[in-house]
PDB file of C-alpha atoms in Angstrom:
ATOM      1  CA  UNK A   1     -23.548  60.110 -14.372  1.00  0.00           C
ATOM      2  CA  UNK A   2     -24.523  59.033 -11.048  1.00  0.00           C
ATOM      3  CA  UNK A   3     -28.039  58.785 -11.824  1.00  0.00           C
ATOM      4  CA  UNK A   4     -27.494  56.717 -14.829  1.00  0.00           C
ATOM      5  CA  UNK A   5     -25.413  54.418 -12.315  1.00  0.00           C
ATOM      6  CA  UNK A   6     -28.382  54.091 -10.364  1.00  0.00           C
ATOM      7  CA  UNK A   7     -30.500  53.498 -12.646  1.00  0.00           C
ATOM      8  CA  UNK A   8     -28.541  50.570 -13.953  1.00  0.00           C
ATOM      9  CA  UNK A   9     -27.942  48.853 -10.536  1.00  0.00           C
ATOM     10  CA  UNK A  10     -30.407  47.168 -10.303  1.00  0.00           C
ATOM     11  CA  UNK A  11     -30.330  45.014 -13.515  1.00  0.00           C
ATOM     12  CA  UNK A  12     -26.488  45.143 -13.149  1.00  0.00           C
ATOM     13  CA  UNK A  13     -26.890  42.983  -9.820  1.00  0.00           C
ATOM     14  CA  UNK A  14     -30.038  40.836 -11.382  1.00  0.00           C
ATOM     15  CA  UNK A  15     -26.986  39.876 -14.405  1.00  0.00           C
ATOM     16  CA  UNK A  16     -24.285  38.678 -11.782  1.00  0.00           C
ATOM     17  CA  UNK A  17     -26.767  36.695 -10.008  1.00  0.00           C
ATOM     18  CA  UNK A  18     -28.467  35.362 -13.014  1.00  0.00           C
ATOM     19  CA  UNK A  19     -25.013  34.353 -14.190  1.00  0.00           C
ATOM     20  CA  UNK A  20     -23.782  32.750 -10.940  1.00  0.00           C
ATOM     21  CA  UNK A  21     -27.174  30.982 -11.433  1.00  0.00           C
ATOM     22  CA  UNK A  22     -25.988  30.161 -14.450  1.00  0.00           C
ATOM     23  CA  UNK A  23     -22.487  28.752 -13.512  1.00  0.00           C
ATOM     24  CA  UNK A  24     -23.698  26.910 -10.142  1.00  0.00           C
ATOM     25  CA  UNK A  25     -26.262  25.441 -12.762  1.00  0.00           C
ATOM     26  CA  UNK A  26     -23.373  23.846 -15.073  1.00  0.00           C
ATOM     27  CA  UNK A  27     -21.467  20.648 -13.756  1.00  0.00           C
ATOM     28  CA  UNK A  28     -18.427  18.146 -15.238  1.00  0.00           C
ATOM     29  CA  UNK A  29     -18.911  14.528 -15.137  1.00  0.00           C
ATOM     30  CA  UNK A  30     -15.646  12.832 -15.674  1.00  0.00           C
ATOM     31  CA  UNK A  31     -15.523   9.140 -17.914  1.00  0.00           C
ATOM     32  CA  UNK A  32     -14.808   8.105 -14.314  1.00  0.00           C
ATOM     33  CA  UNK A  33     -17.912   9.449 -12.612  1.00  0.00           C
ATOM     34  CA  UNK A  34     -21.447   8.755 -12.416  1.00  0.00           C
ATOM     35  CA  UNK A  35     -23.964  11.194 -11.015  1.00  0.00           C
ATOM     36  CA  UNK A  36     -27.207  11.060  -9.655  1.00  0.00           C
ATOM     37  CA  UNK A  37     -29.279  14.640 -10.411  1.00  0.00           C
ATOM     38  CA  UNK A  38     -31.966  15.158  -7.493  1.00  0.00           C
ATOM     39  CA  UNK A  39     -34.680  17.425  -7.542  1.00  0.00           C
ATOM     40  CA  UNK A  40     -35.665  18.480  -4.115  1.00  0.00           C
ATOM     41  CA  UNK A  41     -34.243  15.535  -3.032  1.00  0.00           C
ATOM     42  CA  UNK A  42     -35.892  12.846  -5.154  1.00  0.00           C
ATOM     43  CA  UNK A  43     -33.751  11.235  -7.589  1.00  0.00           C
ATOM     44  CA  UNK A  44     -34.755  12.324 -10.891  1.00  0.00           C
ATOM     45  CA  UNK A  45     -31.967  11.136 -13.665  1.00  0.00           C
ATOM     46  CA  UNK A  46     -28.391   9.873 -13.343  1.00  0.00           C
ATOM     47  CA  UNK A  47     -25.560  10.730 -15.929  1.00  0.00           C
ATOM     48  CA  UNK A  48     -22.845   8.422 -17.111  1.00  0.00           C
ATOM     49  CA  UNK A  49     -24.397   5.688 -15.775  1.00  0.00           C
ATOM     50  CA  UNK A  50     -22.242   2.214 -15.463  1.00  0.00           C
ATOM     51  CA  UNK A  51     -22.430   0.217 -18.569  1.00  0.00           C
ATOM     52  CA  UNK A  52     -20.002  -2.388 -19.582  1.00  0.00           C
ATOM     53  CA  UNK A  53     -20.225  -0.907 -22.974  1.00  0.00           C
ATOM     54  CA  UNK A  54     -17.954   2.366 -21.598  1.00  0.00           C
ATOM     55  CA  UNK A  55     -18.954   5.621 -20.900  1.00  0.00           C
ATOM     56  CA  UNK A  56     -22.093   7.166 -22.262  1.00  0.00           C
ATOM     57  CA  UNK A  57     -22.555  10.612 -20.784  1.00  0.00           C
ATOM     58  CA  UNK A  58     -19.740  11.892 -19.630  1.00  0.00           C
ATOM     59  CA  UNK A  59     -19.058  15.831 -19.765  1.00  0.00           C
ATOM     60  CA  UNK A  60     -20.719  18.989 -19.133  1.00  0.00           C
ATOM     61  CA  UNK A  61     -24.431  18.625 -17.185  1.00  0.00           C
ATOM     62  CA  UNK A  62     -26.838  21.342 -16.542  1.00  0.00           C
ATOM     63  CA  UNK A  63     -28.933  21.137 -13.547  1.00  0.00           C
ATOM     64  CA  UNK A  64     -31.627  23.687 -12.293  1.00  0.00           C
ATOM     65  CA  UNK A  65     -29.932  25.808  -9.604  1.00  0.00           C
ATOM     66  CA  UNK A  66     -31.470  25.738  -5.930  1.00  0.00           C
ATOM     67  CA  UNK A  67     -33.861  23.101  -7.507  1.00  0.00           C
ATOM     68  CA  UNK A  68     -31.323  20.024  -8.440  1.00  0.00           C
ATOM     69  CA  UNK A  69     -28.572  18.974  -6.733  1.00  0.00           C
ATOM     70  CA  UNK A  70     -26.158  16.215  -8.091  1.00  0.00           C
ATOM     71  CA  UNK A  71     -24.759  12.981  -5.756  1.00  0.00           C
ATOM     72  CA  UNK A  72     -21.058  11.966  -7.658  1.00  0.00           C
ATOM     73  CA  UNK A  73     -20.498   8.225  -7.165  1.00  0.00           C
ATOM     74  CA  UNK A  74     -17.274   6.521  -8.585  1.00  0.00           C
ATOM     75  CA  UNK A  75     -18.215   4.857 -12.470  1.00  0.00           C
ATOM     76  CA  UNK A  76     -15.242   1.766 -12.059  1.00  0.00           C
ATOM     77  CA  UNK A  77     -13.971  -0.779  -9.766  1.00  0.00           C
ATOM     78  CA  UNK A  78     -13.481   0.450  -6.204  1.00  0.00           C
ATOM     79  CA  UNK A  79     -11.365  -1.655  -3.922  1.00  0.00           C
ATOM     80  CA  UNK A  80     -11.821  -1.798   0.104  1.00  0.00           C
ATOM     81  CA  UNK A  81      -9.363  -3.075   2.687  1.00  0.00           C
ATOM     82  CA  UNK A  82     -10.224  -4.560   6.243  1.00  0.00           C
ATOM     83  CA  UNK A  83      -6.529  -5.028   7.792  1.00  0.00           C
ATOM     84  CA  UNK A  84      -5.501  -7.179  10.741  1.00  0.00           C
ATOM     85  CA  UNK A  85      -9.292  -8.584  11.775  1.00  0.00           C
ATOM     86  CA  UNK A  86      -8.290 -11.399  14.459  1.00  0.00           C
ATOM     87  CA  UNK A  87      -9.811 -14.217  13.939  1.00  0.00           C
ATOM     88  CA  UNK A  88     -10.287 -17.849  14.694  1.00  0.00           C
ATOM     89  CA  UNK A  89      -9.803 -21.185  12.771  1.00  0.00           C
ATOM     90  CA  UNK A  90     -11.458 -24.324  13.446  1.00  0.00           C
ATOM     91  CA  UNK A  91      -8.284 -25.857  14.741  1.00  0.00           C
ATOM     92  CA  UNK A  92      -8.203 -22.603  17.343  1.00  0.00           C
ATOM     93  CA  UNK A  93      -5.761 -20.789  16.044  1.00  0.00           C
ATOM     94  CA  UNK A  94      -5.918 -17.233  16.472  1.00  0.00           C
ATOM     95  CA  UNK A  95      -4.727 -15.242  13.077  1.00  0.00           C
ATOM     96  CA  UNK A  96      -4.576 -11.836  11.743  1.00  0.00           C
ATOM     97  CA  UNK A  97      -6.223 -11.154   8.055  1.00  0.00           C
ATOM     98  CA  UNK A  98      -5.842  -8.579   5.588  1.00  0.00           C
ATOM     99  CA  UNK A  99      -9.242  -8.806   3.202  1.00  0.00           C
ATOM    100  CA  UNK A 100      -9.634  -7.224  -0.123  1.00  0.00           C
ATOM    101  CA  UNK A 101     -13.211  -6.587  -1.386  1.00  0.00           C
ATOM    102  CA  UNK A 102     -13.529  -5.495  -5.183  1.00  0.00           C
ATOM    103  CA  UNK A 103     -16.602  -3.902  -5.862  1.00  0.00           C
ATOM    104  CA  UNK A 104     -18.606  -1.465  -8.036  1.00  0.00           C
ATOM    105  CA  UNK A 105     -21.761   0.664  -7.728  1.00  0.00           C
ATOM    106  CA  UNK A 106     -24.394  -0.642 -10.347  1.00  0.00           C
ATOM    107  CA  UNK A 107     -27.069   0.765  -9.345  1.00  0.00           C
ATOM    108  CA  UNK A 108     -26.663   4.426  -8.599  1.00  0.00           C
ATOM    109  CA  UNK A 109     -29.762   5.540  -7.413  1.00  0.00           C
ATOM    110  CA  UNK A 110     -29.646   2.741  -5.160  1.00  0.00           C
ATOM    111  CA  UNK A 111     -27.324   3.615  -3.251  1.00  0.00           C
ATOM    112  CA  UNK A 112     -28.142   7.374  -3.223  1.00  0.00           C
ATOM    113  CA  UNK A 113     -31.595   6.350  -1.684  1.00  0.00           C
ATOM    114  CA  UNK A 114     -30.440   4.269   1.022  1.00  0.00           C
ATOM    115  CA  UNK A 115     -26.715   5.445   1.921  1.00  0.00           C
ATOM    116  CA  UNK A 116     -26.956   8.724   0.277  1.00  0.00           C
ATOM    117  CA  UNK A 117     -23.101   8.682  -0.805  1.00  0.00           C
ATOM    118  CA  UNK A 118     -20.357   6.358  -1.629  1.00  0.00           C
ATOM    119  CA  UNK A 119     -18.545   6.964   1.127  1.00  0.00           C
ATOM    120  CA  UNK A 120     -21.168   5.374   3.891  1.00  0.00           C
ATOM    121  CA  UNK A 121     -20.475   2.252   1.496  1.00  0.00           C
ATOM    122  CA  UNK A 122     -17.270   1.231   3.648  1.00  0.00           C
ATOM    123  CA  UNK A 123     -19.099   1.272   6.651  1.00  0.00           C
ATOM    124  CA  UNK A 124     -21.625  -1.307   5.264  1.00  0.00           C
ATOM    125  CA  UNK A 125     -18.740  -3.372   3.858  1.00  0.00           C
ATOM    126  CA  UNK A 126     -16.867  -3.205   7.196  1.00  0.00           C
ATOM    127  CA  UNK A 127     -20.260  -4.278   8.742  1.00  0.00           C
ATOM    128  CA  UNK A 128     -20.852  -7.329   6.945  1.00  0.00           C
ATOM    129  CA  UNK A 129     -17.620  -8.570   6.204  1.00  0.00           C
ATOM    130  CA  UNK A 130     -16.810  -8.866   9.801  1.00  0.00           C
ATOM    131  CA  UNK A 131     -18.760 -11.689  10.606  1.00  0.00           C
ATOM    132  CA  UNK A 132     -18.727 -13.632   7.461  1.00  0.00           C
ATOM    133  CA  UNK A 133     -14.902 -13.864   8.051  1.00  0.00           C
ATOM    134  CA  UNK A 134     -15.731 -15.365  11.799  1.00  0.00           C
ATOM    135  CA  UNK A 135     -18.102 -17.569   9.999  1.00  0.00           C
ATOM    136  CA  UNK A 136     -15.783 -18.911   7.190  1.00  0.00           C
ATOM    137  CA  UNK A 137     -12.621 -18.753   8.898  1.00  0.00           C
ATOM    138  CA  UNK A 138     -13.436 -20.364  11.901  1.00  0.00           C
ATOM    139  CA  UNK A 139     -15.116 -23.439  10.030  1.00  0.00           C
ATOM    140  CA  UNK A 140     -11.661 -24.526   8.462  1.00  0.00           C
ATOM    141  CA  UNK A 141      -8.006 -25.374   9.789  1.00  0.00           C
ATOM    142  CA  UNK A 142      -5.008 -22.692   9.774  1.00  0.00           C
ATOM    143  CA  UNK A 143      -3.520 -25.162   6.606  1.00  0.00           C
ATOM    144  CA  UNK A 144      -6.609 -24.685   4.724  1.00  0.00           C
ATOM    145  CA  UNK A 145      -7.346 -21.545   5.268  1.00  0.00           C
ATOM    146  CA  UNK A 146      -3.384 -20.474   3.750  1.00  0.00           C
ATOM    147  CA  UNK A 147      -4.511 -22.429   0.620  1.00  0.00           C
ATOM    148  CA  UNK A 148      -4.542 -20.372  -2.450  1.00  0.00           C
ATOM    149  CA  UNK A 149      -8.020 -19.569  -2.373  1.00  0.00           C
ATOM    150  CA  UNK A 150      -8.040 -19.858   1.589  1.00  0.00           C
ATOM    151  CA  UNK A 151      -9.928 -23.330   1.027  1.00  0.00           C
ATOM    152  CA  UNK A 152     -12.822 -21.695  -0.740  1.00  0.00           C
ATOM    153  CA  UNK A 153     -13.349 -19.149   1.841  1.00  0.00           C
ATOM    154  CA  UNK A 154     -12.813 -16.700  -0.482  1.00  0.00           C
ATOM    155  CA  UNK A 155     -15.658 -17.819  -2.931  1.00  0.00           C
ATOM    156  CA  UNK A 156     -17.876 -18.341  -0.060  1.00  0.00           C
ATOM    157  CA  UNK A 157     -17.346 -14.757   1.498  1.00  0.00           C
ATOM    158  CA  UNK A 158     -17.684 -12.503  -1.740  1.00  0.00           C
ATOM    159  CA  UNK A 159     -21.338 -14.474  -2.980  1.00  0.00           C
ATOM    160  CA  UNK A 160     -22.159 -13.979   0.412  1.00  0.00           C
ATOM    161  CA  UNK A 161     -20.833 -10.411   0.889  1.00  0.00           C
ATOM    162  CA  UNK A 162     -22.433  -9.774  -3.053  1.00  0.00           C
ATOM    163  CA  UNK A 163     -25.718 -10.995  -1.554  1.00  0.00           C
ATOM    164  CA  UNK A 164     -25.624  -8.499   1.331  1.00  0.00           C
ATOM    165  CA  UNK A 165     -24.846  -5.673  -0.543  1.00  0.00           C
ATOM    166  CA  UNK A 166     -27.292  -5.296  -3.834  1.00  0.00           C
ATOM    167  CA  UNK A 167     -29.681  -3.667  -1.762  1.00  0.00           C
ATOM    168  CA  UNK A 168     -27.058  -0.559  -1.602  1.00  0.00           C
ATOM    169  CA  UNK A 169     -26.862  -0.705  -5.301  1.00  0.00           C
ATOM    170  CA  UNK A 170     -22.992  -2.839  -5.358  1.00  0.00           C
ATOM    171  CA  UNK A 171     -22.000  -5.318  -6.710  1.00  0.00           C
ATOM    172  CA  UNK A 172     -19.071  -7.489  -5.495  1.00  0.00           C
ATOM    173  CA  UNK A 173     -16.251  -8.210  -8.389  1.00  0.00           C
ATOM    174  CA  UNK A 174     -13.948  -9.793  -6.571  1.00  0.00           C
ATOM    175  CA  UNK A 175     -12.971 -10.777  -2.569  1.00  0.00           C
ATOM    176  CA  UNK A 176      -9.717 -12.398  -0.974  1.00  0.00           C
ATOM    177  CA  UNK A 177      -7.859 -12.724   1.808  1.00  0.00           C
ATOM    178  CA  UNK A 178      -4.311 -10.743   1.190  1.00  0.00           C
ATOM    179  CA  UNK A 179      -2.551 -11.821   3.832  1.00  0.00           C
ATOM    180  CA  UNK A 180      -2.403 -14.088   6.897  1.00  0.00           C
ATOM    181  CA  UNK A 181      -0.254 -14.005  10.393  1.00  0.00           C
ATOM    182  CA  UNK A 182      -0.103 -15.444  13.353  1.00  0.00           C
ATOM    183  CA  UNK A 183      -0.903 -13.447  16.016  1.00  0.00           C
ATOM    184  CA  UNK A 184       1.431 -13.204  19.004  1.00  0.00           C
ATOM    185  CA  UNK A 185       0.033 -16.139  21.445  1.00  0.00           C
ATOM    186  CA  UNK A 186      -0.461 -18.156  18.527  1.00  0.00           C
ATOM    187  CA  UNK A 187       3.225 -17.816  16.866  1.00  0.00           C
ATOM    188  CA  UNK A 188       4.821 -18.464  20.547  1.00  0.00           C
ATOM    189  CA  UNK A 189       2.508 -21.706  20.647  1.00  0.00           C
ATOM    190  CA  UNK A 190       3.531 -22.636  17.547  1.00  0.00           C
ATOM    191  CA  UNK A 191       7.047 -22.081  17.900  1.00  0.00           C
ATOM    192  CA  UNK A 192       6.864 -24.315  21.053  1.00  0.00           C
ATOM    193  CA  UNK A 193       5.093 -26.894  18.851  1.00  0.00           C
ATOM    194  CA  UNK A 194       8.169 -27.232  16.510  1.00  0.00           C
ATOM    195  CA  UNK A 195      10.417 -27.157  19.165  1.00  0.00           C
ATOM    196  CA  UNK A 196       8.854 -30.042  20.761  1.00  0.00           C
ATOM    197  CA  UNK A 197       8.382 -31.825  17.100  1.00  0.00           C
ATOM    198  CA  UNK A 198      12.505 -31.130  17.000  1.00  0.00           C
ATOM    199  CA  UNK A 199      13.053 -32.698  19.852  1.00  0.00           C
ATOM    200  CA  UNK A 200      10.888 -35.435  19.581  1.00  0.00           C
ATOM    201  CA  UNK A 201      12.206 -36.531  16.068  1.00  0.00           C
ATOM    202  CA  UNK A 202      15.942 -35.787  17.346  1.00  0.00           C
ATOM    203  CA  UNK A 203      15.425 -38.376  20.088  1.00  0.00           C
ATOM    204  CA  UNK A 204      13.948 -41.099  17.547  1.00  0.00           C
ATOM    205  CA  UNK A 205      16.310 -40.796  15.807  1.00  0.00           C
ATOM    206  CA  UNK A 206      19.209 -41.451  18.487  1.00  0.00           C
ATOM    207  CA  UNK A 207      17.263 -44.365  19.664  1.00  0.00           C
ATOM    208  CA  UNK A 208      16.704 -45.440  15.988  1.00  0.00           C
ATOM    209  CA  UNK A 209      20.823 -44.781  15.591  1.00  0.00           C
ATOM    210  CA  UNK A 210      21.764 -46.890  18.950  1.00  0.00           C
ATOM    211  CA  UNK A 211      19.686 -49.713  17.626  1.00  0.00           C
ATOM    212  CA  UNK A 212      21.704 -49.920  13.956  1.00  0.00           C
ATOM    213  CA  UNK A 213      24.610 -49.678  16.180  1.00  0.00           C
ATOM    214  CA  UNK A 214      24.114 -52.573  17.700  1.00  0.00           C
ATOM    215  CA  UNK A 215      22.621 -54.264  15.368  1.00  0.00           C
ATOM    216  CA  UNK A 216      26.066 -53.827  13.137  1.00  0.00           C
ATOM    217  CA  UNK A 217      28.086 -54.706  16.194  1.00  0.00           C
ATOM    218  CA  UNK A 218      25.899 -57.815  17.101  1.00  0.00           C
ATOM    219  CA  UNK A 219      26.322 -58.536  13.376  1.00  0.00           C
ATOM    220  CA  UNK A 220      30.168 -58.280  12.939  1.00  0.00           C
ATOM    221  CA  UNK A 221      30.550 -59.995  16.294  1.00  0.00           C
ATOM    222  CA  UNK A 222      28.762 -62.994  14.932  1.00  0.00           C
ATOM    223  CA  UNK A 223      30.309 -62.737  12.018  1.00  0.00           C
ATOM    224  CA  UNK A 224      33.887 -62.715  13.425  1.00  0.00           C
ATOM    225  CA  UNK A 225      32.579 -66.107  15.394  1.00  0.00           C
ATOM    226  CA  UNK A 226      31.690 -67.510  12.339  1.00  0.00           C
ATOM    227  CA  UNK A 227      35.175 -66.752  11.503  1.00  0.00           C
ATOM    228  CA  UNK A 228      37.160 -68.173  14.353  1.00  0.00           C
ATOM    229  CA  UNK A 229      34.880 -71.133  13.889  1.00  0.00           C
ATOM    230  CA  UNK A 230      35.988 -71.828  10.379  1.00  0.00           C
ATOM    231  CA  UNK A 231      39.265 -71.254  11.491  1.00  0.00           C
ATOM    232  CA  UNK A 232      39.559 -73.383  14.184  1.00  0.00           C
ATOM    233  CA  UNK A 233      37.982 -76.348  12.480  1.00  0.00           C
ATOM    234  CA  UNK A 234      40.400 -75.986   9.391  1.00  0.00           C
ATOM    235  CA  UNK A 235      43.512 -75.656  12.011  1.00  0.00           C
ATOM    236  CA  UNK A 236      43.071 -76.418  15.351  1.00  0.00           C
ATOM    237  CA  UNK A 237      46.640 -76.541  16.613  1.00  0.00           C
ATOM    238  CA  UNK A 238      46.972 -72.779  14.953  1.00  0.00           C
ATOM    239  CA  UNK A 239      44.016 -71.633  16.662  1.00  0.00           C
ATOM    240  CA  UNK A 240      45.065 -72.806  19.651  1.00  0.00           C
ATOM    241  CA  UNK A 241      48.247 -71.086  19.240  1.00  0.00           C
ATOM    242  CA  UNK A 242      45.986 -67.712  18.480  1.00  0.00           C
ATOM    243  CA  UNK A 243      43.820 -68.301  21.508  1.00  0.00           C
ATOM    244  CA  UNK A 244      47.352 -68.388  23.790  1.00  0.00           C
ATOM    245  CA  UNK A 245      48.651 -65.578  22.320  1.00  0.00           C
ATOM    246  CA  UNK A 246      44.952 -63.037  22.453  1.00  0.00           C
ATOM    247  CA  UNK A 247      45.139 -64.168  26.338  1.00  0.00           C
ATOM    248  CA  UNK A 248      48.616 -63.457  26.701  1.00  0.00           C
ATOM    249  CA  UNK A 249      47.814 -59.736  25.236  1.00  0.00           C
ATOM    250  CA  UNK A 250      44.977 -58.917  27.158  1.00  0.00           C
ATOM    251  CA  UNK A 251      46.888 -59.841  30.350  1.00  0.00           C
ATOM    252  CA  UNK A 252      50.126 -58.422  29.361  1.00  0.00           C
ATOM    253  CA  UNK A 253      49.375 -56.167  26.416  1.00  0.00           C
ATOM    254  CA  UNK A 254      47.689 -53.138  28.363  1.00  0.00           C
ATOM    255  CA  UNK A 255      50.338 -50.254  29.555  1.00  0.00           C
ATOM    256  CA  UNK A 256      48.236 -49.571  32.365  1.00  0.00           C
ATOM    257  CA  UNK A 257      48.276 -53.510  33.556  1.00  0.00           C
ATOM    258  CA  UNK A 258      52.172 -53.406  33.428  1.00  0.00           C
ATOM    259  CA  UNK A 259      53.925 -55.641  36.104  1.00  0.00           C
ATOM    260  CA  UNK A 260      50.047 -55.433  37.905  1.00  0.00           C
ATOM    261  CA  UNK A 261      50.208 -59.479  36.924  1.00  0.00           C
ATOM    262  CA  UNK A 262      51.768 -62.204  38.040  1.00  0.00           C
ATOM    263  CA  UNK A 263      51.046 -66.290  36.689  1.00  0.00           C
ATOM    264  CA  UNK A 264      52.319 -69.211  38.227  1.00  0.00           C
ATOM    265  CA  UNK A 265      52.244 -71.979  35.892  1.00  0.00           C
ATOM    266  CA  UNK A 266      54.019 -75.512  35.824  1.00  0.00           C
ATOM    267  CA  UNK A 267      56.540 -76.106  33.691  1.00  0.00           C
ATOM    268  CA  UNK A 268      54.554 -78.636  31.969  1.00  0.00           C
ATOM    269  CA  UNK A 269      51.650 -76.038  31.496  1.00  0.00           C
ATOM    270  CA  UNK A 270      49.618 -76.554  27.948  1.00  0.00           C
ATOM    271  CA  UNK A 271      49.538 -72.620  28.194  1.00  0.00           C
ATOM    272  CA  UNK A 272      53.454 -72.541  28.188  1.00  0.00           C
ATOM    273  CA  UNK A 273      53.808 -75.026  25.406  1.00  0.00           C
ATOM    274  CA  UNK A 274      53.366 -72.060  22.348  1.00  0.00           C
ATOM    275  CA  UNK A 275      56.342 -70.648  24.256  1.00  0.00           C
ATOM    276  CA  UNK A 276      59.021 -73.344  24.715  1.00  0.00           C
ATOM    277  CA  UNK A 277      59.269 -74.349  20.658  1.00  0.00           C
ATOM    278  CA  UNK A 278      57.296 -77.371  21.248  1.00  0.00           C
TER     279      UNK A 278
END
């Protein structure tokens, strides 16, 4: 019995390593995948490759073991962030941007030749974007840049971006800039701007209220003049009489000038006349 087992042990261990040949010779390519197969590394086929059509080739793949090797890149649309890159607008005002680049590998074996994976693509992205964000940024105001469309930045960065990144095998779908802040010397500047705006505009219009003032006042004084006037030349005994008696009150008439005032007229005083029935 032993013997026999000998005698089969070697073919035994030939089978398990013919089928874990076998196996490590077998892959799965998902509808969402799309695989480069290298032999000795040289690209030599890709599998599932991106179509707009759909998938093509997705599913089981059989690849010569210790001879191929396969490179998985993502089939769809792959989205990269760059948060919080400071920089500078044209009107020197330092902001904080959140950028969102859309893209998708089109050309697989591309990108396995020069990066030799998808993830060495967010380095590249990282790497370009960068200074294309100094570039378009800092050519246009703070106002135009928070325009929908950040005043065509947006347009301007993703051709640009799209130009600088076929030679990985991408494509650039889509680029924009998700969000905008000031930074911290920036927002206290600004914040002393609008205080300063406040102020201004609260002391126009205090001068601008003082001059209606008296412009009403000057108005209703003439226009009580006007009055008197009319009054006086329709009645001038009465408005004599009215004149004698508006003295009389502002002499005697204040509280606080009580028995402070004393007049020494003549008996036959025009003032007094009102006063004696005549």
């Amino acid at each position: 019995m032993t013997g026999t087992l000998r005698h089969f042990r070697p073919g035994v261990f030939a089978l398990i390593v013919a089928l874990l040949l076998g196996v490590s010779g077998i892959s799965v390519v998902t509808e969402n995948e799309q695989a480069v197969i290298e032999r000795l590394g040289e690209p030599n086929r890709v599998i599932n490759r991106f179509s707009p059509t759909g998938p093509s080739g997705a599913g089981l793949v059989a690849k010569i073991p210790l001879v191929e090797s396969m490179v998985v890149l993502p089939r769809g649309l792959v989205t990269y962030s760059l948060a919080a890159k400071r920089v500078r607008t044209a009107d020197q005002q330092w902001l904080l941007a959140d950028t969102d680049v859309t893209y998708r590998i089109i050309d697989p074996v591309k990108l396995s030749e020069t990066l030799g994976s998808a993830v060495k693509t967010e380095d590249q992205l990282k790497a370009l974007l960068r200074p294309l964000l100094d570039q378009e940024v800092g050519s246009r105001n703070a106002v135009v840049v928070a325009q929908p469309g950040a005043g065509g930045a947006n347009e301007a960065m993703r051709r640009a971006l799209d130009g600088g990144v076929r030679q990985y095998g991408l494509q650039v779908v889509d680029l924009r800039i998700a969000r905008l802040a000031l930074d911290e010397g920036s927002l206290a500047s600004a914040y002393d701007r609008m205080e300063q705006r406040h102020e201004a505009t609260l002391a126009e219009i205090e001068v601008k209220s003082a001059n209606d003032a008296l412009a009403v006042t000057s108005a209703a004084e003439a226009e009580a003049t006007a009055r008197r006037k009319r009054s006086a030349d329709q009645d001038p005994e009465f408005y004599s009489f009215y004149r004698a008696m508006r003295s009389y009150d502002e002499l005697y008439g204040d509280p606080k000038r009580k028995n402070t005032v004393t007049i020494v007229l003549p008996p036959d005083s025009g003032y007094l006349e009102h006063f004696g029935g005549k």
